[in-house]
CSV table of C-alpha atoms in Angstrom, one decimal:
chain,number,residue,atom,x,y,z
A,21,MET,CA,31.2,-87.8,-0.7
A,22,GLU,CA,28.1,-85.5,-0.6
A,23,LYS,CA,28.5,-82.7,-3.2
A,24,LYS,CA,27.9,-79.5,-1.4
A,25,VAL,CA,27.0,-76.5,-3.7
A,26,GLY,CA,29.3,-73.6,-3.2
A,27,LYS,CA,28.7,-69.8,-3.8
A,28,ILE,CA,30.5,-67.3,-5.9
A,29,TYR,CA,32.4,-64.7,-3.8
A,30,LYS,CA,33.9,-62.7,-6.6
A,31,VAL,CA,34.4,-62.7,-10.4
A,32,SER,CA,37.4,-61.3,-12.2
A,33,GLY,CA,37.4,-62.2,-15.9
A,34,PRO,CA,37.9,-65.9,-16.2
A,35,LEU,CA,38.9,-66.2,-12.6
A,36,VAL,CA,36.0,-67.0,-10.3
A,37,VAL,CA,36.5,-67.0,-6.4
A,38,CYS,CA,34.1,-69.3,-4.6
A,39,LYS,CA,33.2,-70.1,-0.9
A,40,GLY,CA,31.7,-73.1,0.6
A,41,LEU,CA,33.3,-75.9,-1.5
A,42,GLU,CA,34.2,-78.4,1.3
A,43,GLY,CA,36.6,-81.3,0.5
A,44,VAL,CA,37.8,-80.1,-2.9
A,45,LYS,CA,41.5,-80.4,-4.2
A,46,MET,CA,43.6,-78.6,-6.6
A,47,TYR,CA,42.6,-79.1,-10.2
A,48,ASP,CA,39.2,-80.6,-9.4
A,49,VAL,CA,36.5,-79.7,-12.1
A,50,CYS,CA,33.6,-77.4,-11.0
A,51,TYR,CA,30.6,-76.1,-12.8
A,52,VAL,CA,30.0,-72.5,-12.3
A,53,GLY,CA,26.6,-70.7,-12.4
A,54,GLU,CA,23.2,-71.9,-13.4
A,55,GLU,CA,24.6,-72.5,-16.9
A,56,LYS,CA,27.2,-74.8,-15.4
A,57,LEU,CA,30.3,-73.3,-16.9
A,58,ILE,CA,33.3,-75.7,-16.7
A,59,GLY,CA,36.3,-74.7,-14.9
A,60,GLU,CA,39.2,-76.0,-12.7
A,61,ILE,CA,40.3,-75.3,-9.2
A,62,ILE,CA,43.8,-73.5,-9.6
A,63,GLY,CA,44.2,-72.2,-6.1
A,64,LEU,CA,42.9,-72.8,-2.5
A,65,SER,CA,43.3,-70.4,0.4
A,66,GLY,CA,41.4,-70.9,3.6
A,67,ASP,CA,37.7,-71.3,2.7
A,68,LEU,CA,38.2,-69.8,-0.6
A,69,ALA,CA,38.7,-71.7,-4.0
A,70,TYR,CA,40.0,-70.0,-7.1
A,71,ILE,CA,38.4,-71.4,-10.2
A,72,GLN,CA,39.8,-70.8,-13.8
A,73,VAL,CA,36.6,-70.8,-16.0
A,74,TYR,CA,37.1,-72.0,-19.6
A,75,GLU,CA,34.0,-70.2,-20.9
A,76,ASP,CA,32.8,-66.5,-21.0
A,77,THR,CA,32.0,-65.5,-17.5
A,78,ALA,CA,29.7,-62.6,-18.5
A,79,GLY,CA,26.6,-62.6,-16.3
A,80,LEU,CA,27.9,-64.4,-13.3
A,81,GLY,CA,27.4,-62.7,-10.0
A,82,VAL,CA,28.0,-63.0,-6.3
A,83,ASN,CA,26.1,-65.9,-4.6
A,84,ASP,CA,25.5,-67.8,-7.9
A,85,PRO,CA,25.9,-71.5,-7.4
A,86,VAL,CA,29.2,-73.5,-8.0
A,87,PHE,CA,28.8,-77.3,-8.3
A,88,PRO,CA,31.9,-79.4,-7.4
A,89,THR,CA,32.6,-82.7,-9.0
A,90,TYR,CA,35.5,-83.8,-6.7
A,91,GLU,CA,37.1,-85.3,-9.8
A,92,PRO,CA,40.1,-83.9,-12.1
A,93,LEU,CA,39.6,-82.9,-15.7
A,94,THR,CA,39.7,-86.1,-17.6
A,95,VAL,CA,39.8,-87.1,-21.4
A,96,GLU,CA,38.1,-90.2,-23.1
A,97,LEU,CA,40.6,-92.5,-24.9
A,98,GLY,CA,39.0,-94.9,-27.4
A,99,PRO,CA,37.6,-95.2,-30.9
A,100,GLY,CA,36.1,-92.2,-32.4
A,101,LEU,CA,39.1,-89.7,-31.6
A,102,ILE,CA,40.6,-89.8,-35.2
A,103,SER,CA,37.3,-89.1,-36.8
A,104,SER,CA,36.2,-86.0,-34.7
A,105,ILE,CA,37.3,-82.5,-33.9
A,106,PHE,CA,37.6,-81.3,-30.3
A,107,ASP,CA,38.3,-78.2,-28.5
A,108,GLY,CA,40.8,-77.8,-25.6
A,109,ILE,CA,38.6,-79.7,-23.0
A,110,GLN,CA,37.6,-82.4,-25.5
A,111,ARG,CA,34.2,-81.2,-26.3
A,112,PRO,CA,33.3,-82.6,-29.8
A,113,LEU,CA,32.9,-79.6,-32.1
A,114,ASP,CA,31.3,-81.5,-34.9
A,115,LYS,CA,28.5,-82.7,-32.6
A,116,ILE,CA,28.0,-79.3,-31.0
A,117,ARG,CA,27.7,-77.7,-34.3
A,118,GLU,CA,24.8,-80.1,-35.1
A,119,MET,CA,23.0,-79.1,-32.0
A,120,ALA,CA,23.9,-75.4,-31.5
A,121,GLY,CA,25.1,-74.1,-34.9
A,122,ASP,CA,28.4,-72.3,-35.7
A,123,PHE,CA,28.7,-70.8,-32.1
A,124,ILE,CA,29.3,-72.8,-29.0
A,125,THR,CA,26.4,-72.3,-26.5
A,126,ARG,CA,27.8,-71.5,-23.0
A,127,GLY,CA,27.6,-74.4,-20.7
A,128,ILE,CA,27.0,-77.0,-23.4
A,129,MET,CA,28.8,-80.3,-22.6
A,130,LEU,CA,28.7,-83.5,-24.7
A,131,PRO,CA,30.7,-86.8,-24.3
A,132,ALA,CA,33.8,-86.7,-26.3
A,133,LEU,CA,33.1,-90.1,-27.7
A,134,ASP,CA,29.9,-91.0,-29.6
A,135,ARG,CA,27.8,-93.1,-27.2
A,136,GLU,CA,25.6,-94.6,-30.2
A,137,LYS,CA,28.1,-95.5,-32.7
A,138,LYS,CA,29.0,-99.2,-32.9
A,139,TRP,CA,32.4,-100.3,-33.7
A,140,TYR,CA,33.4,-104.0,-34.7
A,141,PHE,CA,35.9,-105.4,-32.0
A,142,LYS,CA,38.2,-108.1,-32.9
A,143,PRO,CA,39.9,-109.9,-30.0
A,144,ILE,CA,43.6,-111.1,-30.2
A,145,LEU,CA,43.7,-112.6,-26.7
A,146,LYS,CA,42.0,-115.7,-25.6
A,147,PRO,CA,40.7,-115.9,-21.9
A,148,PRO,CA,41.6,-117.0,-19.4
A,149,ILE,CA,44.8,-115.1,-19.3
A,150,GLU,CA,46.6,-112.7,-17.0
A,151,VAL,CA,46.7,-109.0,-18.2
A,152,SER,CA,47.9,-105.8,-17.0
A,153,GLY,CA,47.9,-102.2,-17.9
A,154,GLY,CA,48.8,-101.5,-21.5
A,155,ASP,CA,48.3,-105.1,-22.7
A,156,ILE,CA,46.5,-105.1,-26.1
A,157,VAL,CA,43.4,-107.3,-26.0
A,158,GLY,CA,42.1,-106.6,-29.5
A,159,GLU,CA,41.5,-103.9,-32.2
A,160,VAL,CA,38.9,-101.7,-33.9
A,161,LYS,CA,39.3,-100.5,-37.5
A,162,GLU,CA,38.6,-96.9,-36.9
A,163,THR,CA,39.2,-95.5,-40.3
A,164,SER,CA,40.4,-97.1,-43.6
A,165,LEU,CA,44.0,-96.4,-42.5
A,166,VAL,CA,43.9,-96.5,-38.7
A,167,ILE,CA,43.6,-99.5,-36.7
A,168,HIS,CA,42.9,-98.6,-33.1
A,169,LYS,CA,44.4,-100.9,-30.5
A,170,ILE,CA,42.2,-101.6,-27.4
A,171,MET,CA,44.3,-101.8,-24.2
A,172,VAL,CA,43.8,-102.7,-20.7
A,173,PRO,CA,43.7,-99.3,-18.8
A,174,PRO,CA,47.1,-98.5,-17.1
A,175,ASP,CA,45.7,-98.8,-13.6
A,176,VAL,CA,44.0,-102.4,-14.1
A,177,SER,CA,45.6,-105.8,-13.8
A,178,GLY,CA,44.2,-109.2,-13.2
A,179,LEU,CA,42.7,-112.3,-15.0
A,180,LEU,CA,40.9,-111.8,-18.2
A,181,ILE,CA,37.9,-114.1,-17.8
A,182,GLU,CA,35.7,-113.0,-20.8
A,183,LEU,CA,36.3,-111.3,-24.1
A,184,LYS,CA,33.8,-111.0,-26.9
A,185,GLU,CA,34.0,-110.3,-30.6
A,186,GLY,CA,31.3,-108.3,-32.4
A,187,GLU,CA,29.9,-104.6,-32.6
A,188,PHE,CA,29.7,-102.7,-29.5
A,189,THR,CA,29.3,-99.0,-28.6
A,190,VAL,CA,32.1,-97.5,-26.3
A,191,GLU,CA,29.9,-98.0,-23.2
A,192,GLU,CA,29.1,-101.6,-23.8
A,193,PRO,CA,31.3,-104.2,-22.1
A,194,ILE,CA,33.6,-106.2,-24.3
A,195,GLY,CA,35.0,-108.4,-21.6
A,196,LYS,CA,35.6,-108.8,-17.8
A,197,ILE,CA,38.7,-108.8,-15.7
A,198,GLN,CA,39.0,-110.4,-12.3
A,199,THR,CA,40.9,-108.1,-10.1
A,200,LYS,CA,41.8,-108.2,-6.5
A,201,GLU,CA,38.9,-105.7,-5.8
A,202,GLY,CA,36.4,-107.7,-7.8
A,203,VAL,CA,35.2,-108.2,-11.4
A,204,ILE,CA,35.4,-105.1,-13.6
A,205,ALA,CA,34.0,-104.6,-17.1
A,206,LEU,CA,36.3,-104.0,-19.9
A,207,LYS,CA,35.2,-101.3,-22.5
A,208,LEU,CA,36.4,-99.9,-25.7
A,209,TYR,CA,37.4,-96.7,-24.1
A,210,HIS,CA,38.7,-95.5,-20.6
A,211,LYS,CA,39.1,-92.2,-18.9
A,212,TRP,CA,42.4,-90.6,-18.0
A,213,PRO,CA,43.2,-87.3,-15.9
A,214,VAL,CA,44.8,-84.9,-18.2
A,215,ARG,CA,47.4,-83.8,-15.7
A,216,LYS,CA,48.5,-87.4,-14.9
A,217,GLU,CA,51.5,-88.8,-16.9
A,218,ARG,CA,50.8,-91.8,-18.8
A,219,PRO,CA,53.0,-94.8,-17.9
A,220,TYR,CA,55.5,-96.1,-20.3
A,221,LYS,CA,58.3,-98.6,-20.4
A,222,LYS,CA,60.7,-96.5,-22.5
A,223,LYS,CA,60.8,-93.5,-24.7
A,224,LEU,CA,61.8,-93.9,-28.3
A,225,PRO,CA,64.0,-91.2,-29.8
A,226,PRO,CA,62.7,-89.4,-32.9
A,227,ARG,CA,64.3,-90.5,-36.2
A,228,GLU,CA,62.4,-88.7,-38.8
A,229,ILE,CA,61.2,-85.1,-39.2
A,230,LEU,CA,57.4,-84.8,-39.0
A,231,SER,CA,56.4,-82.6,-42.0
A,232,THR,CA,53.0,-80.9,-41.6
């Protein structure tokens, strides 16, 4: 879909009302203003979209641009989560501090997971083998105490035709899965919409108090 730029119609605190965003849906992410402040669409009425902006909206004005993504807010799930600190929209605060100091610069966005760090991946499955969402294909030792299980994404199933051992970044393919739609690359991480429930077989009742 062609991404048409909208225009700000009104600003009221963290709420920005926008015109001209054709084809957007509830909870789609938009970037507001020239600094591209991140926000979510929380209401639609006629040709108006109501956007909750998650950063300071000072300085925004009528007719400033609004850039739609046509995608929901997602999180990245993979190695690196345990060793980092994130804010509420999964921006890595430790990396942002290295770039911008103690205060978060408006509009700054970085990938949640480090794209350069390499992780040693050890497979536990041997292709060819049928797999589906949630199947564990291997593991990464994320810290001295935490073993990160690498799973097939919940919405993927098919024939695992390739799986490699070695050091990989989260963006490098560790294997391939033959699905009905074609061959897809399997990576150490995947993205998941924050408002979409994760599938499960059953919920386990708590048996011990978590002391913090």
